[in-house]
Short mmCIF file of C-alpha atoms and ligand atoms in Angstrom, two decimals:
data_model
loop_
_atom_site.label_atom_id
_atom_site.label_comp_id
_atom_site.label_asym_id
_atom_site.label_seq_id
_atom_site.Cartn_x
_atom_site.Cartn_y
_atom_site.Cartn_z
CA MET A 1 30.22 14.51 8.78
CA LYS A 2 27.65 13.30 11.30
CA ILE A 3 26.08 9.85 11.00
CA HIS A 4 22.33 10.11 10.30
CA GLU A 5 20.71 9.81 13.71
CA ALA A 6 18.06 7.37 12.43
CA ARG A 7 20.86 4.80 12.00
CA ILE A 8 21.66 5.01 15.72
CA HIS A 9 19.65 3.18 18.37
CA ARG A 10 20.49 3.21 22.08
CA LEU A 11 20.13 -0.22 23.68
CA ASN A 12 20.41 1.04 27.28
CA ASP A 13 20.24 4.34 29.19
CA ALA A 14 23.75 4.36 30.73
CA ASP A 15 25.86 7.54 30.51
CA MET A 16 29.13 7.61 28.62
CA SER A 17 32.14 7.54 30.91
CA ALA A 18 35.83 8.33 30.42
CA GLY A 19 37.94 5.78 28.55
CA PRO A 20 38.33 4.28 25.09
CA ILE A 21 35.44 3.64 22.71
CA LEU A 22 34.85 -0.01 21.85
CA TYR A 23 33.39 -1.04 18.49
CA TRP A 24 32.01 -4.57 18.87
CA MET A 25 32.22 -5.66 15.23
CA SER A 26 29.79 -8.37 14.29
CA ARG A 27 27.80 -8.29 11.05
CA GLU A 28 29.84 -5.57 9.31
CA GLN A 29 33.32 -7.07 8.96
CA ARG A 30 35.01 -4.20 7.11
CA VAL A 31 36.93 -1.02 7.82
CA GLN A 32 35.64 1.50 5.26
CA ASP A 33 31.99 2.25 4.44
CA ASN A 34 30.95 1.10 7.90
CA TRP A 35 28.48 3.39 9.70
CA GLY A 36 29.01 1.65 13.05
CA LEU A 37 32.78 2.05 12.97
CA LEU A 38 32.38 5.63 11.73
CA HIS A 39 30.10 6.41 14.67
CA ALA A 40 32.59 4.84 17.10
CA ARG A 41 35.33 6.97 15.49
CA GLU A 42 33.14 10.05 15.89
CA LEU A 43 32.68 9.29 19.61
CA ALA A 44 36.44 8.73 20.05
CA GLY A 45 37.12 12.22 18.63
CA GLU A 46 40.59 13.65 19.25
CA ASP A 47 41.27 12.34 22.71
CA ARG A 48 40.01 8.79 23.14
CA PRO A 49 41.46 5.54 21.81
CA LEU A 50 39.25 3.30 19.70
CA ILE A 51 39.36 -0.47 20.00
CA VAL A 52 37.68 -2.95 17.67
CA LEU A 53 36.60 -6.29 19.15
CA PHE A 54 35.37 -9.34 17.28
CA CYS A 55 33.96 -12.25 19.30
CA LEU A 56 34.34 -15.55 17.52
CA VAL A 57 31.80 -18.19 18.47
CA PRO A 58 32.98 -21.61 17.26
CA GLY A 59 30.34 -23.33 15.08
CA PHE A 60 28.07 -20.23 15.12
CA LEU A 61 24.67 -21.20 13.63
CA GLY A 62 26.21 -24.42 12.31
CA ALA A 63 29.07 -22.72 10.40
CA THR A 64 31.43 -25.09 8.59
CA LEU A 65 35.01 -24.66 7.38
CA ARG A 66 33.59 -23.18 4.14
CA GLN A 67 32.13 -20.20 6.03
CA ASP A 68 34.73 -19.96 8.81
CA ASP A 69 37.65 -19.91 6.38
CA PHE A 70 36.05 -17.08 4.37
CA MET A 71 35.35 -15.12 7.54
CA LEU A 72 38.79 -15.58 9.16
CA ASN A 73 40.62 -14.48 5.99
CA GLY A 74 38.39 -11.41 5.84
CA LEU A 75 39.09 -10.60 9.49
CA ALA A 76 42.85 -10.85 8.93
CA GLU A 77 42.47 -8.08 6.34
CA VAL A 78 40.41 -6.04 8.81
CA GLU A 79 43.21 -6.34 11.40
CA ASN A 80 45.82 -5.06 8.90
CA ASP A 81 43.69 -2.18 7.65
CA LEU A 82 42.86 -1.07 11.20
CA ALA A 83 46.53 -1.19 12.22
CA ALA A 84 47.32 1.27 9.40
CA LEU A 85 44.84 3.69 11.00
CA GLY A 86 46.20 3.27 14.55
CA ILE A 87 43.15 1.26 15.69
CA ALA A 88 43.67 -1.83 17.84
CA PHE A 89 41.94 -5.08 16.85
CA LEU A 90 41.11 -7.75 19.40
CA LEU A 91 39.73 -11.17 18.67
CA ARG A 92 38.19 -13.11 21.56
CA LEU A 93 36.95 -16.65 21.42
CA GLY A 94 33.79 -17.58 23.29
CA ASP A 95 30.43 -16.31 24.39
CA PRO A 96 30.03 -12.66 23.27
CA GLU A 97 27.85 -11.85 26.29
CA GLU A 98 30.82 -12.59 28.55
CA GLU A 99 33.66 -11.46 26.27
CA VAL A 100 32.27 -7.98 25.58
CA ILE A 101 31.71 -7.30 29.30
CA ARG A 102 35.18 -8.66 30.12
CA CYS A 103 36.79 -6.41 27.52
CA VAL A 104 34.86 -3.34 28.72
CA LEU A 105 36.06 -3.92 32.29
CA GLU A 106 39.67 -4.76 31.33
CA LYS A 107 40.09 -1.70 29.09
CA GLY A 108 37.97 0.74 31.13
CA VAL A 109 35.79 1.39 28.08
CA GLY A 110 33.55 4.52 28.03
CA ALA A 111 30.95 3.42 25.43
CA VAL A 112 30.29 0.46 23.12
CA VAL A 113 29.01 0.66 19.55
CA THR A 114 27.79 -2.43 17.70
CA ASP A 115 26.09 -3.52 14.45
CA PHE A 116 22.36 -3.88 13.85
CA ASP A 117 21.41 -7.50 13.18
CA PRO A 118 17.81 -8.76 13.24
CA LEU A 119 18.63 -12.41 13.99
CA ARG A 120 17.35 -13.68 17.37
CA ILE A 121 20.71 -14.86 18.66
CA LYS A 122 22.41 -11.49 18.00
CA GLN A 123 19.47 -9.56 19.46
CA GLY A 124 19.67 -11.81 22.54
CA TRP A 125 23.40 -11.15 23.08
CA GLN A 126 22.93 -7.41 22.66
CA LYS A 127 20.01 -7.34 25.10
CA GLU A 128 22.04 -9.22 27.70
CA VAL A 129 25.13 -7.03 27.27
CA ALA A 130 23.01 -3.83 27.33
CA SER A 131 21.41 -4.78 30.64
CA THR A 132 24.74 -5.63 32.31
CA LEU A 133 26.87 -2.73 31.07
CA ARG A 134 27.25 0.48 33.07
CA VAL A 135 28.20 2.35 29.88
CA PRO A 136 26.09 2.89 26.73
CA LEU A 137 25.56 0.12 24.18
CA ILE A 138 24.68 1.77 20.88
CA GLU A 139 23.44 -0.13 17.84
CA VAL A 140 24.11 1.29 14.36
CA ASP A 141 22.43 -0.01 11.20
CA GLY A 142 25.24 -0.36 8.66
CA HIS A 143 23.48 -3.03 6.59
CA ASN A 144 20.39 -1.31 5.26
CA VAL A 145 20.34 1.76 3.05
CA VAL A 146 17.21 2.91 4.89
CA PRO A 147 17.65 1.75 8.50
CA ALA A 148 15.36 -1.18 9.29
CA ARG A 149 14.00 0.31 12.51
CA SER A 150 13.03 3.60 10.89
CA VAL A 151 11.67 2.48 7.54
CA SER A 152 8.88 0.55 9.27
CA ASP A 153 7.84 -0.32 12.82
CA LYS A 154 6.01 -3.53 11.82
CA GLN A 155 6.29 -6.63 9.67
CA GLU A 156 5.56 -5.54 6.09
CA TYR A 157 3.07 -7.56 4.09
CA ALA A 158 5.09 -7.69 0.86
CA ALA A 159 7.61 -5.80 -1.26
CA ARG A 160 4.78 -3.62 -2.56
CA THR A 161 4.09 -2.25 0.95
CA LEU A 162 7.76 -1.68 1.83
CA ARG A 163 8.80 -0.24 -1.55
CA PRO A 164 7.03 3.15 -1.27
CA LYS A 165 8.43 3.64 2.25
CA ILE A 166 11.96 2.94 1.03
CA HIS A 167 11.57 5.12 -2.06
CA ARG A 168 10.29 8.00 0.07
CA LEU A 169 13.39 7.88 2.27
CA SER A 170 16.19 6.56 0.06
CA SER A 171 17.44 9.94 -1.22
CA GLU A 172 17.90 10.98 2.41
CA PHE A 173 19.95 7.87 3.26
CA LEU A 174 21.70 6.96 0.00
CA GLU A 175 24.63 9.26 0.72
CA ASP A 176 28.33 8.60 0.22
CA PHE A 177 30.45 7.41 3.14
CA PRO A 178 33.22 9.59 4.57
CA ARG A 179 36.67 7.93 4.83
CA LEU A 180 37.53 6.57 8.27
CA GLU A 181 40.11 8.97 9.69
CA PRO A 182 43.29 7.62 11.36
CA LEU A 183 43.15 7.77 15.12
CA VAL A 184 44.76 10.72 16.87
CA CYS A 185 44.93 9.06 20.27
CA SER A 186 46.03 5.43 19.89
CA ALA A 187 45.33 2.69 22.41
CA SER A 188 48.29 0.66 23.60
CA PRO A 189 48.88 -1.69 20.64
CA ALA A 190 47.15 -5.05 20.84
CA ASP A 191 49.10 -8.28 20.30
CA PRO A 192 48.60 -9.33 16.68
CA VAL A 193 46.20 -12.23 16.29
CA ASP A 194 48.02 -15.52 15.75
CA TRP A 195 45.75 -16.72 12.94
CA HIS A 196 47.59 -20.00 12.54
CA SER A 197 47.18 -21.07 16.19
CA LEU A 198 43.63 -19.77 16.22
CA ARG A 199 42.71 -21.99 13.30
CA SER A 200 44.30 -25.03 14.87
CA SER A 201 42.54 -24.40 18.18
CA LEU A 202 39.11 -24.21 16.52
CA ARG A 203 37.48 -27.53 15.82
CA MET A 204 35.94 -26.48 12.53
CA ASP A 205 33.56 -28.75 10.64
CA GLU A 206 35.84 -29.75 7.76
CA THR A 207 33.23 -31.85 5.96
CA VAL A 208 32.25 -28.79 3.89
CA SER A 209 35.29 -27.45 2.11
CA PRO A 210 36.19 -23.80 1.37
CA VAL A 211 35.39 -22.36 -2.06
CA ALA A 212 37.49 -20.44 -4.55
CA LEU A 213 35.92 -16.99 -3.96
CA VAL A 214 38.53 -14.62 -2.47
CA PRO A 215 37.15 -12.96 0.69
CA GLY A 216 37.74 -9.50 2.15
CA GLU A 217 37.05 -5.86 1.55
CA SER A 218 39.41 -5.35 -1.40
CA ALA A 219 38.24 -8.48 -3.23
CA ALA A 220 34.63 -7.36 -2.66
CA HIS A 221 35.33 -3.92 -4.16
CA ALA A 222 37.02 -5.53 -7.17
CA ALA A 223 34.00 -7.82 -7.67
CA LEU A 224 31.65 -4.84 -7.47
CA SER A 225 33.66 -2.87 -10.06
CA ALA A 226 33.77 -5.86 -12.40
CA PHE A 227 30.00 -6.26 -12.14
CA VAL A 228 29.27 -2.57 -12.74
CA ASP A 229 31.67 -2.42 -15.71
CA HIS A 230 30.82 -5.73 -17.38
CA GLY A 231 27.69 -7.35 -15.88
CA LEU A 232 25.18 -4.61 -15.12
CA HIS A 233 24.19 -3.79 -18.70
CA GLY A 234 22.87 -7.35 -19.21
CA TYR A 235 21.48 -7.81 -15.69
CA ALA A 236 17.82 -6.97 -16.42
CA GLU A 237 17.64 -9.39 -19.34
CA ARG A 238 19.81 -12.26 -18.19
CA ARG A 239 19.63 -12.36 -14.39
CA ASN A 240 17.13 -15.27 -14.39
CA ASP A 241 19.35 -17.42 -16.59
CA PRO A 242 21.48 -19.73 -14.42
CA VAL A 243 23.67 -20.62 -17.42
CA ALA A 244 24.54 -17.00 -18.18
CA GLU A 245 25.66 -16.40 -14.57
CA ALA A 246 24.84 -12.74 -15.10
CA THR A 247 24.09 -11.76 -11.49
CA SER A 248 26.47 -9.80 -9.26
CA ARG A 249 27.58 -12.73 -7.01
CA LEU A 250 28.03 -10.19 -4.19
CA SER A 251 25.72 -11.87 -1.66
CA ALA A 252 28.51 -13.56 0.37
CA PHE A 253 30.35 -10.24 0.64
CA PHE A 254 27.16 -8.62 1.95
CA HIS A 255 26.51 -11.49 4.33
CA PHE A 256 29.95 -11.25 5.98
CA GLY A 257 29.93 -7.45 5.78
CA HIS A 258 32.98 -7.29 3.48
CA LEU A 259 31.01 -4.89 1.29
CA ALA A 260 28.33 -2.38 2.32
CA PRO A 261 25.16 -2.91 0.26
CA GLN A 262 25.00 0.89 0.26
CA ARG A 263 28.37 1.03 -1.56
CA ALA A 264 26.98 -1.35 -4.21
CA ALA A 265 23.81 0.73 -4.49
CA LEU A 266 25.84 3.95 -4.88
CA ALA A 267 28.08 2.41 -7.56
CA VAL A 268 25.09 1.07 -9.51
CA ALA A 269 23.00 4.24 -9.08
CA GLY A 270 25.87 6.31 -10.48
CA SER A 271 26.60 3.98 -13.40
CA GLY A 272 24.04 5.30 -15.91
CA LYS A 273 23.32 1.72 -17.02
CA GLY A 274 19.59 2.08 -17.72
CA GLU A 275 17.28 -0.82 -17.01
CA GLY A 276 19.93 -3.00 -15.34
CA GLN A 277 20.50 -0.21 -12.86
CA ALA A 278 16.83 0.04 -11.80
CA VAL A 279 16.36 -3.74 -11.59
CA TYR A 280 19.51 -4.22 -9.52
CA LEU A 281 18.55 -1.43 -7.09
CA GLU A 282 15.17 -3.10 -6.56
CA GLU A 283 16.96 -6.36 -5.58
CA VAL A 284 19.74 -4.95 -3.46
CA ILE A 285 17.63 -2.42 -1.61
CA VAL A 286 13.92 -3.34 -1.59
CA ARG A 287 14.13 -7.17 -1.70
CA ARG A 288 17.12 -7.40 0.61
CA GLU A 289 15.75 -4.90 3.13
CA LEU A 290 12.39 -6.68 3.14
CA SER A 291 14.26 -9.68 4.61
CA ASP A 292 15.70 -7.66 7.48
CA ASN A 293 12.23 -6.22 8.11
CA PHE A 294 10.74 -9.73 8.32
CA CYS A 295 13.39 -11.13 10.67
CA LEU A 296 13.29 -8.03 12.89
CA TYR A 297 9.54 -8.21 13.45
CA ASN A 298 8.79 -11.94 13.15
CA ILE A 299 10.64 -13.97 15.77
CA ARG A 300 9.64 -17.23 13.98
CA TYR A 301 11.55 -16.29 10.81
CA ASP A 302 13.29 -19.68 10.57
CA SER A 303 10.21 -21.79 11.29
CA LEU A 304 7.28 -22.72 9.05
CA HIS A 305 5.10 -20.97 11.64
CA GLY A 306 6.54 -17.67 10.44
CA ALA A 307 4.49 -18.07 7.21
CA PRO A 308 1.24 -16.19 6.51
CA ASN A 309 -1.97 -17.85 7.75
CA TRP A 310 -3.47 -18.38 4.26
CA ALA A 311 -0.38 -20.41 3.27
CA LEU A 312 -0.32 -22.49 6.47
CA LYS A 313 -4.02 -23.27 5.98
CA THR A 314 -3.69 -24.31 2.33
CA LEU A 315 -0.57 -26.42 2.99
CA ASP A 316 -2.40 -28.13 5.84
CA GLU A 317 -5.40 -28.90 3.63
CA HIS A 318 -3.05 -30.64 1.18
CA ARG A 319 -0.98 -32.41 3.81
CA SER A 320 -2.30 -35.87 2.88
CA ASP A 321 -2.03 -35.46 -0.90
CA PRO A 322 -0.01 -38.29 -2.44
CA ARG A 323 3.60 -37.29 -3.24
CA PRO A 324 4.90 -38.42 -6.65
CA PHE A 325 8.40 -38.88 -5.16
CA LEU A 326 9.58 -38.94 -1.57
CA TYR A 327 13.17 -38.31 -0.47
CA SER A 328 14.90 -38.18 2.89
CA HIS A 329 17.06 -35.26 4.01
CA GLU A 330 20.14 -37.39 3.22
CA GLU A 331 18.99 -38.15 -0.32
CA PHE A 332 18.40 -34.47 -0.99
CA GLU A 333 21.76 -33.61 0.52
CA ALA A 334 23.59 -36.12 -1.67
CA ALA A 335 21.78 -34.87 -4.83
CA ARG A 336 20.14 -38.29 -5.31
CA THR A 337 16.71 -37.51 -6.76
CA HIS A 338 15.16 -38.62 -10.07
CA SER A 339 15.55 -35.07 -11.50
CA PRO A 340 18.86 -34.22 -13.22
CA LEU A 341 17.92 -30.52 -13.08
CA TRP A 342 17.38 -30.60 -9.32
CA ASN A 343 20.52 -32.70 -8.79
CA ALA A 344 22.51 -30.21 -10.88
CA ALA A 345 21.35 -27.33 -8.65
CA GLN A 346 22.23 -29.23 -5.47
CA THR A 347 25.61 -30.15 -6.98
CA GLN A 348 26.30 -26.51 -7.82
CA LEU A 349 25.61 -25.74 -4.16
CA LEU A 350 27.78 -28.56 -2.78
CA ARG A 351 30.74 -27.77 -5.01
CA SER A 352 30.70 -24.00 -5.33
CA GLY A 353 28.90 -22.74 -2.19
CA PHE A 354 26.54 -20.79 -4.42
CA MET A 355 23.33 -21.64 -6.20
CA HIS A 356 21.87 -19.26 -8.77
CA GLY A 357 18.85 -17.32 -7.44
CA TYR A 358 16.37 -18.73 -9.97
CA MET A 359 17.46 -22.29 -9.14
CA ARG A 360 17.12 -21.59 -5.40
CA MET A 361 13.38 -21.07 -5.91
CA PHE A 362 12.95 -24.23 -8.03
CA TRP A 363 15.18 -26.23 -5.66
CA ALA A 364 13.18 -25.27 -2.55
CA LYS A 365 9.76 -25.76 -4.17
CA LYS A 366 10.68 -29.28 -5.26
CA ILE A 367 11.80 -30.07 -1.72
CA LEU A 368 8.26 -29.14 -0.66
CA GLU A 369 6.79 -31.42 -3.33
CA TRP A 370 9.03 -34.41 -2.56
CA SER A 371 9.03 -34.31 1.27
CA PRO A 372 6.51 -36.06 3.53
CA ASP A 373 5.11 -32.80 4.97
CA PRO A 374 5.63 -29.01 4.78
CA GLU A 375 7.41 -28.88 8.16
CA SER A 376 10.16 -31.34 7.17
CA ALA A 377 10.44 -29.71 3.73
CA HIS A 378 11.01 -26.31 5.30
CA ALA A 379 13.55 -27.74 7.76
CA THR A 380 15.47 -29.41 4.90
CA VAL A 381 15.56 -26.18 2.89
CA VAL A 382 16.85 -24.12 5.83
CA THR A 383 19.38 -26.72 6.96
CA LEU A 384 20.91 -27.33 3.52
CA ASN A 385 20.88 -23.63 2.69
CA ASP A 386 22.65 -22.67 5.93
CA ARG A 387 25.16 -25.47 5.73
CA TYR A 388 26.30 -25.14 2.12
CA GLN A 389 25.61 -21.62 0.86
CA LEU A 390 28.47 -19.27 1.57
CA ASP A 391 25.84 -16.56 2.00
CA GLY A 392 23.65 -18.81 4.22
CA ARG A 393 22.54 -18.10 7.82
CA ASP A 394 21.22 -14.78 6.56
CA PRO A 395 17.79 -13.06 6.72
CA ASN A 396 17.61 -13.43 2.91
CA GLY A 397 17.89 -17.21 3.30
CA TYR A 398 15.14 -17.46 5.94
CA VAL A 399 12.86 -15.31 3.79
CA GLY A 400 13.76 -17.22 0.59
CA ALA A 401 12.89 -20.52 2.32
CA LEU A 402 9.50 -19.26 3.52
CA TRP A 403 8.74 -17.55 0.20
CA SER A 404 9.34 -20.80 -1.69
CA VAL A 405 7.74 -23.28 0.69
CA ALA A 406 5.00 -21.18 2.27
CA GLY A 407 4.02 -18.09 0.28
CA LEU A 408 5.72 -15.42 2.39
CA HIS A 409 5.51 -11.98 0.70
CA ASP A 410 3.60 -13.70 -2.13
CA ARG A 411 -0.13 -14.19 -2.87
CA PRO A 412 -2.34 -17.24 -3.36
CA TRP A 413 -2.20 -18.81 -6.86
CA GLN A 414 -4.29 -21.47 -8.60
CA THR A 415 -4.79 -24.47 -6.30
CA ARG A 416 -2.98 -27.72 -7.10
CA PRO A 417 -1.95 -30.90 -5.22
CA ILE A 418 0.57 -30.62 -2.34
CA TYR A 419 1.18 -26.89 -2.88
CA GLY A 420 -2.47 -25.86 -2.36
CA SER A 421 -2.45 -22.21 -3.44
CA VAL A 422 1.29 -21.67 -2.83
CA ARG A 423 3.01 -20.70 -6.11
CA TYR A 424 4.16 -23.71 -8.15
CA MET A 425 7.29 -24.10 -10.29
CA ASN A 426 8.36 -26.97 -12.51
CA SER A 427 11.12 -27.98 -14.89
CA ASN A 428 9.03 -27.04 -17.99
CA GLY A 429 9.02 -23.47 -16.69
CA CYS A 430 12.80 -23.67 -16.34
CA ARG A 431 13.14 -25.03 -19.91
CA ARG A 432 11.18 -22.04 -21.22
CA LYS A 433 13.56 -19.65 -19.41
CA PHE A 434 16.99 -21.13 -20.06
CA ASP A 435 19.01 -23.97 -21.55
CA THR A 436 18.47 -26.59 -18.83
CA LYS A 437 20.60 -29.16 -20.70
CA ALA A 438 23.61 -26.82 -20.61
CA TYR A 439 23.07 -26.21 -16.88
CA ILE A 440 22.80 -29.94 -16.16
CA SER A 441 25.88 -30.81 -18.16
CA ARG A 442 27.88 -28.04 -16.46
CA TRP A 443 27.19 -29.42 -12.98
CA LEU A 444 26.65 -33.14 -13.43
CA ASN A 445 29.75 -33.87 -15.48
C1 LIG B 1 15.31 -20.79 -1.20
C2 LIG B 1 16.13 -19.52 -1.25
C3 LIG B 1 17.22 -19.40 -0.43
C4 LIG B 1 17.99 -18.22 -0.43
N1 LIG B 1 19.06 -18.14 0.42
C5 LIG B 1 19.77 -16.99 0.51
C6 LIG B 1 20.82 -16.87 1.46
O1 LIG B 1 21.08 -17.78 2.25
N2 LIG B 1 21.53 -15.70 1.47
C7 LIG B 1 21.25 -14.68 0.60
O2 LIG B 1 21.92 -13.65 0.66
N3 LIG B 1 20.24 -14.77 -0.28
C8 LIG B 1 19.48 -15.87 -0.36
N4 LIG B 1 18.45 -15.96 -1.25
C9 LIG B 1 18.09 -14.78 -2.07
C10 LIG B 1 18.78 -14.72 -3.46
O3 LIG B 1 18.56 -15.89 -4.17
C11 LIG B 1 20.29 -14.44 -3.34
O4 LIG B 1 20.49 -13.28 -2.56
C12 LIG B 1 20.94 -14.20 -4.70
O5 LIG B 1 20.71 -15.31 -5.53
C13 LIG B 1 22.43 -13.96 -4.50
O6 LIG B 1 23.10 -13.88 -5.73
P1 LIG B 1 23.63 -12.52 -6.30
O7 LIG B 1 24.36 -11.74 -5.27
O8 LIG B 1 24.35 -12.83 -7.57
O9 LIG B 1 22.25 -11.78 -6.61
P2 LIG B 1 21.89 -10.54 -7.55
O10 LIG B 1 20.83 -10.96 -8.49
O11 LIG B 1 23.09 -9.91 -8.11
O12 LIG B 1 21.16 -9.55 -6.52
C14 LIG B 1 21.81 -8.50 -5.85
C15 LIG B 1 21.57 -8.59 -4.38
O13 LIG B 1 20.19 -8.38 -4.11
C16 LIG B 1 19.79 -9.19 -3.02
N5 LIG B 1 18.77 -10.14 -3.48
C17 LIG B 1 18.66 -10.70 -4.70
N6 LIG B 1 17.57 -11.52 -4.73
C18 LIG B 1 17.02 -11.47 -3.51
C19 LIG B 1 15.89 -12.09 -2.90
N7 LIG B 1 15.11 -12.93 -3.56
N8 LIG B 1 15.65 -11.82 -1.62
C20 LIG B 1 16.42 -10.96 -0.91
N9 LIG B 1 17.49 -10.34 -1.43
C21 LIG B 1 17.78 -10.59 -2.70
C22 LIG B 1 21.03 -9.95 -2.55
O14 LIG B 1 21.62 -9.22 -1.50
C23 LIG B 1 21.92 -9.94 -3.78
O15 LIG B 1 23.28 -10.06 -3.51
C24 LIG B 1 17.65 -17.14 -1.27
C25 LIG B 1 16.54 -17.27 -2.11
C26 LIG B 1 15.78 -18.45 -2.10
C27 LIG B 1 14.58 -18.56 -3.00
#
């Protein structure tokens, strides 16, 4: 089966030469259901070895032990699963721009395939590697059902402008994945990664501890099956209730690439579970892919300046409005505000590495209300989100922060102090939606 050509994007014009194919694994840390690895396998054919390389950058985007531990355990599973297929796995520590080039030269590689990722730092590495390499660097979008570069060539205004484009194309792209075939021509075996020494050589930020969620491709598939069998039927009704915990909890698996969002979409689409099915597909395809669209086409995705002009103007007009409460970054971080509901949400995040989606919106909007200005509020939201959420450092997080603080993909609402016409949320709204007392007692006891 050929990979849809719209998933494939050449990053330079070099010709393929003799030698192994290198798959530079980055965002998609899995063996099956991976369009990039499948394309690399296709290029390797019957007579070339295939090598998988992962470049580990210590402290990448502020990662802590919580995120590194999850990722390293997932990569150990990748190494094992690749070995069973005769594919060598290499892990190099350091600057990917240098390590990829070094590996290409050492192994006499004929072409390099890598993952699509809209974040600036990844785009920068790929650009640098593409311009230095004398062999092709080929990007494959294995994260979006409808590839981000082909669904739209510009920043979309809102979900309502992206949705029809996705719906028009999704039947063409929402196809099942072929199995990754074992390699016919194996590379000389790589030395197994010494995970123990690797961990001791990394100076990981141990102030944020790992969480109980089991990482890796097989755990992700088990979580998906459990959600489809037991959670999906109540998803439409209960997904906004943080006490019910009725959402899929798959976001960390998507973030680290342990599960293809397309696999989740296929499982849900084939489940026959009525309204839950349609609502989930809207979240996992349209909402999620809107985030990749934003980060791909707006280089200021992690800054308040990435927000729409109407929101920047209204926030500026209300800059001097008196704040009922004012907290520092440290007070927010330590969950020391006057609001038990807010403190419960922050405590859920600190302890479990996950905050329910409805609470993420309330949490971020209150940071806007209780910070001295919109810029510091936005910085606090992004910093705490990236540091403590297991699924942080993701396009969804940058979009969620701007949606909450500065109206991204939203519209102006009734004007009120501090927020201007940015949508407002308060604890009375939460009380109408769910049992706030039960949520508070779960996390503050
Ligand atoms: C302030 C704020 C910060 C956020 N930070 C992150 C983050 O760092 N990483 C992250 O993955 N998501 C983030 N989100 C989006 C969303 O809250 C989470 O994706 C969701 O809560 C994850 O839980 P789940 O997998 O159980 O979601 P489910 O309800 O089961 O949804 C299924 C999937 O759809 C996608 N999705 C759901 N809601 C959204 C949304 N609003 N925007 C984009 N995609 C969505 C996710 O991939 C999710 O896994 C943030 C939202 C806000 C408001």
